[in-house]
mmCIF file of C-alpha atoms in Angstrom:
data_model
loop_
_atom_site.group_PDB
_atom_site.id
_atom_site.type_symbol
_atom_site.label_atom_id
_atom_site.label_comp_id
_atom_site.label_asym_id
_atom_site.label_seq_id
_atom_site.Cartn_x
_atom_site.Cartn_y
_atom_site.Cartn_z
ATOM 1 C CA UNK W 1 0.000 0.000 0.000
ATOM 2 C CA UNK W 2 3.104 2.291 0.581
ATOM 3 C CA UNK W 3 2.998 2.938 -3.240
ATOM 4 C CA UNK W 4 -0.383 3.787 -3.571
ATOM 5 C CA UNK W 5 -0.241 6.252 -0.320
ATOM 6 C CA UNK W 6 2.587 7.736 -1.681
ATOM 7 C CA UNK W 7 0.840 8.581 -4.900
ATOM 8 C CA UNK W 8 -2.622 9.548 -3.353
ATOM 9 C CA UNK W 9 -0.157 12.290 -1.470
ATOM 10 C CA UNK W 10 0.902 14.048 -4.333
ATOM 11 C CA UNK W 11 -2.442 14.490 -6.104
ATOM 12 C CA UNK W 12 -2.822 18.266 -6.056
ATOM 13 C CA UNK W 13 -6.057 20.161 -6.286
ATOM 14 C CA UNK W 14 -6.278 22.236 -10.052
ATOM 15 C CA UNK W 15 -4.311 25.338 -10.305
ATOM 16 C CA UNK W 16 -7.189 28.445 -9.681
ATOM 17 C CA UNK W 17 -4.541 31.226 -10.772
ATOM 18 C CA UNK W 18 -3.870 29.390 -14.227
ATOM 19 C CA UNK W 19 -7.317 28.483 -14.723
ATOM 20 C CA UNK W 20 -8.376 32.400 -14.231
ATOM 21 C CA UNK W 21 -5.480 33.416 -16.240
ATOM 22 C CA UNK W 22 -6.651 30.750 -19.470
ATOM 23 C CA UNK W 23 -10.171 32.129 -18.818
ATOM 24 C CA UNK W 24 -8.928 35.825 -19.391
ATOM 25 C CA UNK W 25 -7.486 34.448 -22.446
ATOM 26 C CA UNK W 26 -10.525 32.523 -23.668
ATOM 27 C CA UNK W 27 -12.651 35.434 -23.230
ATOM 28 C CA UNK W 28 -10.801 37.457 -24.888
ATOM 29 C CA UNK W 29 -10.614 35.586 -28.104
ATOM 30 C CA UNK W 30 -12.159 37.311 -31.285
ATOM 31 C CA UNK W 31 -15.650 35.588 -30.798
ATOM 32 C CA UNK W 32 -18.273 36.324 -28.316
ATOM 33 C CA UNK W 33 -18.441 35.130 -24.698
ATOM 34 C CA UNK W 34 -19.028 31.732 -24.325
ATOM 35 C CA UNK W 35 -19.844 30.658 -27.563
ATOM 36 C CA UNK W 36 -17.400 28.132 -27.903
ATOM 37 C CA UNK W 37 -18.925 26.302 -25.205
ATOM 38 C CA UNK W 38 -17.544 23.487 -23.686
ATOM 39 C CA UNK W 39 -14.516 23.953 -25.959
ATOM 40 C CA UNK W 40 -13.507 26.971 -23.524
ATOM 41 C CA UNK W 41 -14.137 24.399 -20.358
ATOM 42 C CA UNK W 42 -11.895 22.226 -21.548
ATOM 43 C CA UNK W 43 -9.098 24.509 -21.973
ATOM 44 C CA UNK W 44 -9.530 25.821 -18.948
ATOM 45 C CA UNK W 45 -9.150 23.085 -16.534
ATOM 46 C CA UNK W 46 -6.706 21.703 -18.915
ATOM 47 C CA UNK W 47 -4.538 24.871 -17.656
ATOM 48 C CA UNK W 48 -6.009 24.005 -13.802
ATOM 49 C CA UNK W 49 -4.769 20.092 -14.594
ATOM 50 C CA UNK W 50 -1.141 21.201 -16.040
ATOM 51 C CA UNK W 51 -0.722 24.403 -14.243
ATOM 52 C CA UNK W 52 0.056 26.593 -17.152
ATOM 53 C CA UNK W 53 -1.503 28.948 -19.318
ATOM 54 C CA UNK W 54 -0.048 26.790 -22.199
ATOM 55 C CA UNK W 55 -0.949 23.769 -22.006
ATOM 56 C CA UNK W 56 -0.469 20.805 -24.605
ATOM 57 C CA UNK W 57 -2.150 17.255 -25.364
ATOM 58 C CA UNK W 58 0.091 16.492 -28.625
ATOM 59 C CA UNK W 59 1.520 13.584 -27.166
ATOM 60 C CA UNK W 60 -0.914 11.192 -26.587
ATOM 61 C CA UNK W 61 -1.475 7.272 -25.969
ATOM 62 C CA UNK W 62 -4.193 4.786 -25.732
ATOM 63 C CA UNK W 63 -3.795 2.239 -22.304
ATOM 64 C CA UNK W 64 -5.297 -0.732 -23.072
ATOM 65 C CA UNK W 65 -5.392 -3.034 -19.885
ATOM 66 C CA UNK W 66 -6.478 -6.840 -20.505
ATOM 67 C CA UNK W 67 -8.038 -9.441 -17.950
ATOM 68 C CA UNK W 68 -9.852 -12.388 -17.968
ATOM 69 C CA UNK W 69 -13.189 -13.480 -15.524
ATOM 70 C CA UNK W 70 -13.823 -16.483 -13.730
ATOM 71 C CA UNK W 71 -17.025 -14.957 -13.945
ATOM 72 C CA UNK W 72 -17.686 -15.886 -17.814
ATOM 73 C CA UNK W 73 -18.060 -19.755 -16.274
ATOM 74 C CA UNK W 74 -22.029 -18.360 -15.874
ATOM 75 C CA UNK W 75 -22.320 -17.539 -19.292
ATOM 76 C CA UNK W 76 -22.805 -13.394 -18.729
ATOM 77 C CA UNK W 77 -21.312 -13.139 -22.469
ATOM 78 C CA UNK W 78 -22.027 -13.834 -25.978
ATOM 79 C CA UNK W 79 -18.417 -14.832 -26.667
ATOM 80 C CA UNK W 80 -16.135 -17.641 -25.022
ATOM 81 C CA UNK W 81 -12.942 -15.908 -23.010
ATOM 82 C CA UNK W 82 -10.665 -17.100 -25.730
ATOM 83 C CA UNK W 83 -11.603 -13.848 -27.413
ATOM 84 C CA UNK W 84 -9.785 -11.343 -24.922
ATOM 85 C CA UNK W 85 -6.413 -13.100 -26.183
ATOM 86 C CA UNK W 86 -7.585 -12.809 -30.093
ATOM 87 C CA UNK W 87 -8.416 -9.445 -29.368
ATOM 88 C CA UNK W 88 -4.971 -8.677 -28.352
ATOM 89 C CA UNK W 89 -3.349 -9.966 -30.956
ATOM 90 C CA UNK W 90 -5.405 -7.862 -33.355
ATOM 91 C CA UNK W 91 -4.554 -4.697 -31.162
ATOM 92 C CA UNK W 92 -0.749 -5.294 -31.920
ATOM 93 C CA UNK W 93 -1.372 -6.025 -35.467
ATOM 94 C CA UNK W 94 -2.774 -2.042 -34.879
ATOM 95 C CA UNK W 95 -5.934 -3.864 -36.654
ATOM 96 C CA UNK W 96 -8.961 -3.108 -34.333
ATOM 97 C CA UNK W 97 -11.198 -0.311 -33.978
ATOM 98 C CA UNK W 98 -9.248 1.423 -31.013
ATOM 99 C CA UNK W 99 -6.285 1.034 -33.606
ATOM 100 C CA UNK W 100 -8.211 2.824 -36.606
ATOM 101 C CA UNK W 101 -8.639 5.708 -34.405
ATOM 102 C CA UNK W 102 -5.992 6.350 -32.529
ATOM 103 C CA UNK W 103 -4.150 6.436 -35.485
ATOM 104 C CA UNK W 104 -6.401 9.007 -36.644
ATOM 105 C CA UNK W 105 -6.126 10.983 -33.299
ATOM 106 C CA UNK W 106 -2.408 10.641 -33.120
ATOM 107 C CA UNK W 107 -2.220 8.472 -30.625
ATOM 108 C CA UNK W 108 -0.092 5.879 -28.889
ATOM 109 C CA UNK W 109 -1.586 2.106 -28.213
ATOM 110 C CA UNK W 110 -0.219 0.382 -25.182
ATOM 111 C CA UNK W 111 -1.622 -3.168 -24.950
ATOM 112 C CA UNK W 112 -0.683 -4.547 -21.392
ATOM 113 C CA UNK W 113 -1.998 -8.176 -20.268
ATOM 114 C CA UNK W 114 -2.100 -7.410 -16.326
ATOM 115 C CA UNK W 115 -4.660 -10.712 -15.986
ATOM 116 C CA UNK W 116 -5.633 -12.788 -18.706
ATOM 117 C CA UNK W 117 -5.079 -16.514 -18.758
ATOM 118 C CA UNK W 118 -2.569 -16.475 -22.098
ATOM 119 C CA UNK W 119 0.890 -18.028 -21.447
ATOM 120 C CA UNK W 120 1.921 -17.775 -24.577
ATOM 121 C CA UNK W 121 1.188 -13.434 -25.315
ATOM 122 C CA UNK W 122 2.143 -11.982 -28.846
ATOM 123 C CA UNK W 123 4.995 -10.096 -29.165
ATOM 124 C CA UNK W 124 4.178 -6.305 -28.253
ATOM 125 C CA UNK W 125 2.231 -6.875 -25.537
ATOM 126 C CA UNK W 126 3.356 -5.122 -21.980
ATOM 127 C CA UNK W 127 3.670 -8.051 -19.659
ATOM 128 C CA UNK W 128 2.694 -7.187 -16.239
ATOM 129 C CA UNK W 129 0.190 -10.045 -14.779
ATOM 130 C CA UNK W 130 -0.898 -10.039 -11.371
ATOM 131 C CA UNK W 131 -2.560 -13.640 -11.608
ATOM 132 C CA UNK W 132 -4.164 -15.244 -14.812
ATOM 133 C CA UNK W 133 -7.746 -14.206 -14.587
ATOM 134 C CA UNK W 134 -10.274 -13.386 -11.623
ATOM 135 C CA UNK W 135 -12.211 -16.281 -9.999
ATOM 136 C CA UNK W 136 -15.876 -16.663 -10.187
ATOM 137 C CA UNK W 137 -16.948 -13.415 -7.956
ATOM 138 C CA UNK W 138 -20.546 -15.564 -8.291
ATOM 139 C CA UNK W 139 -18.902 -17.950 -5.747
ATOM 140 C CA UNK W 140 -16.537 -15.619 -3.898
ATOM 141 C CA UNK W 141 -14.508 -12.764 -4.075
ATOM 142 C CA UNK W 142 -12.747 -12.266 -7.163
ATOM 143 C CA UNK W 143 -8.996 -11.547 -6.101
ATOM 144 C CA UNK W 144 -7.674 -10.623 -2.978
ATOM 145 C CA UNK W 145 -7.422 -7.552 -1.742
ATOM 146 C CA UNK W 146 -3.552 -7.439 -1.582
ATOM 147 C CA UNK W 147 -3.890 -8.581 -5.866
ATOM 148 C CA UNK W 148 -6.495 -5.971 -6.053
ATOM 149 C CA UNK W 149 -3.787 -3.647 -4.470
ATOM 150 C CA UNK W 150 -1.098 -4.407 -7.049
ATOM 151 C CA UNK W 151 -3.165 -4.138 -10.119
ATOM 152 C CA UNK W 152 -3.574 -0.636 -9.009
ATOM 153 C CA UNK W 153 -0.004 -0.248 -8.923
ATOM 154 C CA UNK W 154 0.941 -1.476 -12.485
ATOM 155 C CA UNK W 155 -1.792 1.174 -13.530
ATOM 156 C CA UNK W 156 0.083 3.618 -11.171
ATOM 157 C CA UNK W 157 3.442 2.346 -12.809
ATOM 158 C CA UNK W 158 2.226 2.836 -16.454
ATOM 159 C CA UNK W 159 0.916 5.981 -16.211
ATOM 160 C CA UNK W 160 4.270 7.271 -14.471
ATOM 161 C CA UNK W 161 6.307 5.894 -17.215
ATOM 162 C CA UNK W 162 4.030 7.510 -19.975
ATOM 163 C CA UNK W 163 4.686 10.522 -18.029
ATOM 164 C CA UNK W 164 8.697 10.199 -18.014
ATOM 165 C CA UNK W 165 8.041 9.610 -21.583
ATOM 166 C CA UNK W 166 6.500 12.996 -22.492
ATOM 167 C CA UNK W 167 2.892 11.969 -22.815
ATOM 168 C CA UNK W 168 0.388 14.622 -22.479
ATOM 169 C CA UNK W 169 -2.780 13.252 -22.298
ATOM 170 C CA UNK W 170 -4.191 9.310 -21.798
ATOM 171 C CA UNK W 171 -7.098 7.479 -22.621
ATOM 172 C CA UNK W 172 -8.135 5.277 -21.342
ATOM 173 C CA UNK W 173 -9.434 1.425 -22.750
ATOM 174 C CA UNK W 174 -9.918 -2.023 -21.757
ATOM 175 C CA UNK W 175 -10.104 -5.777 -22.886
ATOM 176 C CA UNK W 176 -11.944 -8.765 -21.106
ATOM 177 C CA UNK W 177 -14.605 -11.040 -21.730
ATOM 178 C CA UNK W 178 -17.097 -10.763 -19.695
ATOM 179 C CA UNK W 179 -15.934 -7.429 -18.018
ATOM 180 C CA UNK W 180 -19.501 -5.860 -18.277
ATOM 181 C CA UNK W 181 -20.400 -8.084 -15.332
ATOM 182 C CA UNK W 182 -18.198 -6.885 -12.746
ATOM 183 C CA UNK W 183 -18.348 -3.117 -13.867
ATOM 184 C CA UNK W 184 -22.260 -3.225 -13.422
ATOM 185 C CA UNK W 185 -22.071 -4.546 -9.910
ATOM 186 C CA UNK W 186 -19.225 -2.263 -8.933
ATOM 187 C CA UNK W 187 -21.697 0.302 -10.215
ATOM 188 C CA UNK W 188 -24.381 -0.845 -8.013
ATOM 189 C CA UNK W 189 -22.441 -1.266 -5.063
ATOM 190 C CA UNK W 190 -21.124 2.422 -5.167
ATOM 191 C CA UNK W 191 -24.421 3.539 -6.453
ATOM 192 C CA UNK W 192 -27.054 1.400 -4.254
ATOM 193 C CA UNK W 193 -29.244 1.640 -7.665
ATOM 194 C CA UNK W 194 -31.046 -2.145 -8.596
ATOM 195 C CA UNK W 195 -28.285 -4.452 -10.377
ATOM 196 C CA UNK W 196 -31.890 -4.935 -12.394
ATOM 197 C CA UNK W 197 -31.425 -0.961 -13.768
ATOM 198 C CA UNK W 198 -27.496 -1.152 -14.143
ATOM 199 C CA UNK W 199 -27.191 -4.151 -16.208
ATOM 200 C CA UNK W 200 -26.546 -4.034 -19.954
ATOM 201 C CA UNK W 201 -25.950 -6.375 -23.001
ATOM 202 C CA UNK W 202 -22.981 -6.469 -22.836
ATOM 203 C CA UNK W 203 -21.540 -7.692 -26.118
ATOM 204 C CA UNK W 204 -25.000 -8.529 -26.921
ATOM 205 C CA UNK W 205 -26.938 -11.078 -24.961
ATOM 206 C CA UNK W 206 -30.443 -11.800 -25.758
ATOM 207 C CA UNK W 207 -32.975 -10.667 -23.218
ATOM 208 C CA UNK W 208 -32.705 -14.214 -21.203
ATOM 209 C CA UNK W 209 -29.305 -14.053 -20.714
ATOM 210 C CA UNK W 210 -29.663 -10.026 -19.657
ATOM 211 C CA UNK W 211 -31.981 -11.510 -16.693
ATOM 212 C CA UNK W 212 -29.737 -14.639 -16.022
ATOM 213 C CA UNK W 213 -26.830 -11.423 -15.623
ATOM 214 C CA UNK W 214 -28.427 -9.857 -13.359
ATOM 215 C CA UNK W 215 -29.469 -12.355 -11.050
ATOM 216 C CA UNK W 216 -25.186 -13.171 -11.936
ATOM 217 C CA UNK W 217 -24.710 -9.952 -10.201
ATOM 218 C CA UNK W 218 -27.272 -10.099 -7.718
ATOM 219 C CA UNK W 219 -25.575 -13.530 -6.322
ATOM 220 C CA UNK W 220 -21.940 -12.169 -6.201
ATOM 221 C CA UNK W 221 -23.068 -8.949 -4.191
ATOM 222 C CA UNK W 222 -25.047 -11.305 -1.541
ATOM 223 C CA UNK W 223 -22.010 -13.755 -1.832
ATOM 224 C CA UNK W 224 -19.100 -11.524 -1.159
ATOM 225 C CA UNK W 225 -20.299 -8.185 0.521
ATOM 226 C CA UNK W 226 -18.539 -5.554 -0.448
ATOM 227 C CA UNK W 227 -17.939 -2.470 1.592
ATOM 228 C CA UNK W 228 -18.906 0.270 -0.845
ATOM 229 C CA UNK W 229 -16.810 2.150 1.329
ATOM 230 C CA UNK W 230 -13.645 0.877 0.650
ATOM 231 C CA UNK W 231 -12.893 0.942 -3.083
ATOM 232 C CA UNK W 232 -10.397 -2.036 -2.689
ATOM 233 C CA UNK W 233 -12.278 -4.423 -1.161
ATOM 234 C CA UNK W 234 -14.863 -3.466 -3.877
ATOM 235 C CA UNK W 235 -12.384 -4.204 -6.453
ATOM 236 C CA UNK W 236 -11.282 -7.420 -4.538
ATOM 237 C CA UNK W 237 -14.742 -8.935 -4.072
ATOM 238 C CA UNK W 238 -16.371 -8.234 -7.243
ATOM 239 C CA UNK W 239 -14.410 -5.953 -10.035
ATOM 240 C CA UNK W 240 -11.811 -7.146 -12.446
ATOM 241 C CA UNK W 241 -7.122 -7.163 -12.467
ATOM 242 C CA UNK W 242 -7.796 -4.752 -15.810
ATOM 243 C CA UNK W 243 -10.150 -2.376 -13.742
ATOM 244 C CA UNK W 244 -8.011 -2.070 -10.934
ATOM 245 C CA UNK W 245 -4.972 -1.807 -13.072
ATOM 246 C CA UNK W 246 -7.435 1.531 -14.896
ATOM 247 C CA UNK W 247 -8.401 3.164 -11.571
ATOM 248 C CA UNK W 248 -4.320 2.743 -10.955
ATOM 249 C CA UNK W 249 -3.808 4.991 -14.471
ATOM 250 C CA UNK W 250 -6.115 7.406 -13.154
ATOM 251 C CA UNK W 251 -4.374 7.904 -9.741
ATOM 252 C CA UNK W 252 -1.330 7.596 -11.356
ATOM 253 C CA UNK W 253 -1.610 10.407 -14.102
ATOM 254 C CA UNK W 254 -3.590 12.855 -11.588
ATOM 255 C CA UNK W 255 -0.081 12.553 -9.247
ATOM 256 C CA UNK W 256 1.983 13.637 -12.446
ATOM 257 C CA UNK W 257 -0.713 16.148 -13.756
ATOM 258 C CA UNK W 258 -1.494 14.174 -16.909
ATOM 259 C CA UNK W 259 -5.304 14.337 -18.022
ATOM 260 C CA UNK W 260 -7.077 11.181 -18.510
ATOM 261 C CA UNK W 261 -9.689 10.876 -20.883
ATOM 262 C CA UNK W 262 -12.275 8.147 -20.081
ATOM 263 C CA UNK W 263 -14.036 5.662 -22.521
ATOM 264 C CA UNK W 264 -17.281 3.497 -21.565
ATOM 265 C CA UNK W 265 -18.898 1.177 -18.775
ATOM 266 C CA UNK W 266 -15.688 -0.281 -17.784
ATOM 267 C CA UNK W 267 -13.421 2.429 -17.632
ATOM 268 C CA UNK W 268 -16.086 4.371 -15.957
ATOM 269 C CA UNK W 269 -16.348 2.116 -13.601
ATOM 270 C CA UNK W 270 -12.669 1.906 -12.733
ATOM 271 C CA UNK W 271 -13.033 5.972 -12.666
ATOM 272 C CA UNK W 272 -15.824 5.645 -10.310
ATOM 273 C CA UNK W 273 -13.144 3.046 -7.574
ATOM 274 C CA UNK W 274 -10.510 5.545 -8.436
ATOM 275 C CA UNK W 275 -12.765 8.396 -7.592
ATOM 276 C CA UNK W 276 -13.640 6.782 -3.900
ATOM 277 C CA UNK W 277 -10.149 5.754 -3.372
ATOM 278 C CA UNK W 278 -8.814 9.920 -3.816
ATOM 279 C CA UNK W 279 -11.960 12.423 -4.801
ATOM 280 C CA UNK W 280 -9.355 14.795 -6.161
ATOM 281 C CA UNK W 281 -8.740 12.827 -8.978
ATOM 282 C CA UNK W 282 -12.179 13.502 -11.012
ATOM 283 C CA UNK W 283 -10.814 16.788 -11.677
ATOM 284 C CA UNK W 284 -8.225 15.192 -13.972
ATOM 285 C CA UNK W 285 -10.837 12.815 -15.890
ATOM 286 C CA UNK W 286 -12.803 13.796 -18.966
ATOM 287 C CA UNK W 287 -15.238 11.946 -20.048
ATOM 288 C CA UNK W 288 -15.703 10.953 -23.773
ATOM 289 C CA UNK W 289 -18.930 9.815 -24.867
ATOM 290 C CA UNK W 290 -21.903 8.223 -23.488
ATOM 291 C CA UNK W 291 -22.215 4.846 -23.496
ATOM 292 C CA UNK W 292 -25.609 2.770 -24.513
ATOM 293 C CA UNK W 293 -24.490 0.546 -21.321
ATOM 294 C CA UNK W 294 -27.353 1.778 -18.689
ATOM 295 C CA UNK W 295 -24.677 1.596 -15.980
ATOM 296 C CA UNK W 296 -23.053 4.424 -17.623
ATOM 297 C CA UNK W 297 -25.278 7.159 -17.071
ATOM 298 C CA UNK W 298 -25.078 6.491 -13.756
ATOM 299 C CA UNK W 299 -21.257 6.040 -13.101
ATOM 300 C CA UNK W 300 -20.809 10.246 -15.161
ATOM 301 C CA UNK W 301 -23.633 11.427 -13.166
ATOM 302 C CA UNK W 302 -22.094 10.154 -9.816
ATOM 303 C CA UNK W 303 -18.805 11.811 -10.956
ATOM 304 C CA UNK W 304 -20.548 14.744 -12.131
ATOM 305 C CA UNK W 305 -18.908 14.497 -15.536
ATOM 306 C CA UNK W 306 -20.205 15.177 -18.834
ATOM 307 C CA UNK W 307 -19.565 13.146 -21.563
ATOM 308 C CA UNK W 308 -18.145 15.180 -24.881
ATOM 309 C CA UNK W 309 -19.527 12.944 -27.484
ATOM 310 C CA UNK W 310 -23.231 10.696 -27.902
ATOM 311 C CA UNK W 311 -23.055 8.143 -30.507
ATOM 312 C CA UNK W 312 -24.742 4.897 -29.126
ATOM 313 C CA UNK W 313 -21.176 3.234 -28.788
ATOM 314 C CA UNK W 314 -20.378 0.080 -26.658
ATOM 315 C CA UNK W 315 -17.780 -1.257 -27.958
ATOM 316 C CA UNK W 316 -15.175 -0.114 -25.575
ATOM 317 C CA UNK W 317 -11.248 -0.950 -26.009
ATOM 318 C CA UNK W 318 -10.487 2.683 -26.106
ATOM 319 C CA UNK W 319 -12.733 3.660 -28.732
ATOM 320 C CA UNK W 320 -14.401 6.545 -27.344
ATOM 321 C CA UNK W 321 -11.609 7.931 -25.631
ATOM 322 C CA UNK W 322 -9.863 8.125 -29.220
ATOM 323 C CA UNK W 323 -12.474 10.086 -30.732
ATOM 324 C CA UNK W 324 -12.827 12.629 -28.211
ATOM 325 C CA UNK W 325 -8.780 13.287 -27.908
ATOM 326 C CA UNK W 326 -8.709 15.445 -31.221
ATOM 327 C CA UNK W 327 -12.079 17.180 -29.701
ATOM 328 C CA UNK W 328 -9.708 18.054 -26.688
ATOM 329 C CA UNK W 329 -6.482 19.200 -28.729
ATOM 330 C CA UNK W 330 -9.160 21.536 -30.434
ATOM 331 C CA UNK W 331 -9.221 23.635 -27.540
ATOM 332 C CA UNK W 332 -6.045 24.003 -26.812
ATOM 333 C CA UNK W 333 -5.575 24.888 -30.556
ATOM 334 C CA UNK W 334 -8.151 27.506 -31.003
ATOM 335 C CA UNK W 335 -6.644 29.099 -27.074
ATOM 336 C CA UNK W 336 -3.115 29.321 -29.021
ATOM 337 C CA UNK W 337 -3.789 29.917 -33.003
ATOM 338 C CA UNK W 338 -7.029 32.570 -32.418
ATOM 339 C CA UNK W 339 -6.540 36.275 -32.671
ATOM 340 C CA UNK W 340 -7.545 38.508 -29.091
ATOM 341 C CA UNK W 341 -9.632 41.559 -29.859
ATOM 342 C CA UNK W 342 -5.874 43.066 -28.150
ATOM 343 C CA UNK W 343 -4.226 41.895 -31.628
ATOM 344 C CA UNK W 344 -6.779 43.740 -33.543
ATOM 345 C CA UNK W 345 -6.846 46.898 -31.403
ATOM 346 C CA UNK W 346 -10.738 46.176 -30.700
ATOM 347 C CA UNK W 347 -11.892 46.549 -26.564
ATOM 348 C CA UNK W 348 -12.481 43.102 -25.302
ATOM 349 C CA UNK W 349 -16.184 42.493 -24.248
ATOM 350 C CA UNK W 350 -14.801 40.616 -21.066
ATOM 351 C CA UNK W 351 -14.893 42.289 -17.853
ATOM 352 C CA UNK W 352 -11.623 43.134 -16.472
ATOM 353 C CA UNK W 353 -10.664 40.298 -13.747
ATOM 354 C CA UNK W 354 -7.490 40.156 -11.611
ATOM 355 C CA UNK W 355 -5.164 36.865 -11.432
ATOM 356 C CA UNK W 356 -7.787 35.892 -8.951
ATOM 357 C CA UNK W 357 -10.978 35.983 -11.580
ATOM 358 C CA UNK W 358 -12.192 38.751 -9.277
ATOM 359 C CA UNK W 359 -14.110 41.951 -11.184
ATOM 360 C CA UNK W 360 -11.602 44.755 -11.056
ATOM 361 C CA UNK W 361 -13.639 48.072 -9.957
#
């Protein structure tokens, strides 16, 4: 735990004086006030995240954490678990959705296996296991606490060496066959909504297997009793090694001032653990779109996020958060390449603030 302490330590609250000084500049662009919209929010706690009135996102990767579920032995998904190592092998041959658009976005993939049950992982893949899969959190707790524990630290660990590396900005994405399961009753546990309300399809269960997943969920809650009060042993008893390892990148990138843009269900849910573990962190995370997973909804209202995009995805692996990172550079670009009514001798319709934000008299 000495890691994790360590880290939760150096989280810092945003940066008020840079935020009030990028706000100054954001009004003072040659457009009206405000009518950039949540363009101008962004840019502005970007400068609270990064503490400067300059702040870049250029530099940017993808963290793709893989784990397997014991949990798949009650049938919660449409596809066998041999998928979440096929599904790795297509992200290194940079051939699968997440892939397509980082590339786009200008983005780094990192595929790291921190729990599946491969032995044999293709070549690219960031080795970091903390045990091959989760048990059956239907019959008791999925990990222990003390695995729980050091999934959070490889996230910790990657997002500090990202850091080191120059990276600006991560997103955030995720592999596992039947991960959906233990996201939704996270979610309900740190929610106390019905598992009936939080559960979704998934990767596309019919409606009998939607009820059979609930009453999946319902039995691992009643089984292992998590304490929605301690994010670990929520992440112990019934979460996943790839959600820990995400809630880990979170806490990790928040202690080095790196943003971290969120994708779906999964990675919301690991936002919502890191979230309980050290509140301070939401002010780093951004969230991308809006999932069609119900749980969803729920995880960005309890972290009082709005999501930037809504296009009935559920695919996950990253995908969102690759789409929203050029919406993000945007507003950095239009803070640094736009004109002020200053450079065209014009009186800015912005009321004159001090370094504070305060109205000068």
């Amino acid at each position: 735990m000495g890691k994790l302490l360590q880290v939760l330590n150096e989280i810092e609250r945003l940066n008020i004086v840079s935020m009030h000084q990028m706000r100054k500049r954001v009004n003072n662009l040659t457009k009206p006030l405000g009518s950039l919209g949540r363009l101008e929010e962004i840019a502005i706690r970007l400068a609270g995240i990064t503490g400067s009135v300059q702040p870049s996102v250029g530099n940017k990767a993808i963290i793709v954490m893989c784990g397997d579920h014991g949990v798949v032995q009650e049938g919660v998904s449409a596809y066998p678990q041999e998928v979440t190592g096929l599904m790795m092998a297509n992200f290194i041959r940079q051939s699968a959705a997440v892939n397509v658009l980082a590339h786009q976005a200008g983005a780094e993939v990192h595929v790291v296996d921190i729990g599946t049950v491969l032995t044999d992982l293709p070549e690219g893949v960031i080795q970091r296991k903390v045990r091959p899969g989760t048990a059956n959190m239907a019959k008791g707790p999925a990990m222990t606490k003390e695995e729980a524990v050091a999934a959070i630290h490889v996230g910790i660990d990657m997002a500090s060496e990202l850091a080191d590396k120059g990276i600006e900005v991560i997103g955030l994405g995720e592999m596992g066959i039947g991960n959906t399961t233990p996201s939704s009753a996270m979610t309900a546990v740190f929610t106390n909504h019905p598992v009936e309300r939080i559960t979704g399809r998934g990767t596309g269960i019919n409606d009998e297997a939607l009820a059979a997943k609930a009453k999946v969920i319902e039995r691992a809650i009643e089984v292992n009793r998590p304490n929605p009060g301690d994010a670990v042993d929520v992440l112990a008893k019934v979460g996943g090694l790839e959600i820990a390892g995400l809630a880990g990148v979170i806490l990790g990138a928040a202690a080095r001032k790196v943003p971290v843009v969120i994708d779906g269900v999964i990675t919301g849910a690991a936002a919502l653990a890191a979230f309980r573990i050290e509140p301070r962190c939401r002010d780093y995370l951004f969230a991308s779109h809006l999932s069609v997973e119900p749980a969803h909804r729920i995880v960005l209202d309890e972290l009082g996020l709005k999501p930037l995009l809504h296009l009935d995805m559920r695919l996950g692996e990253g995908t969102g958060a690759a789409l929203a990172l050029p919406v993000i550079e945007s507003a950095l670009q239009l803070v640094s390449k736009m004109a002020t009514f200053e450079d065209l001798g014009i009186p800015s319709p912005a009321p004159e603030e001090d370094e504070f934000g305060l109205a000068v008299q």
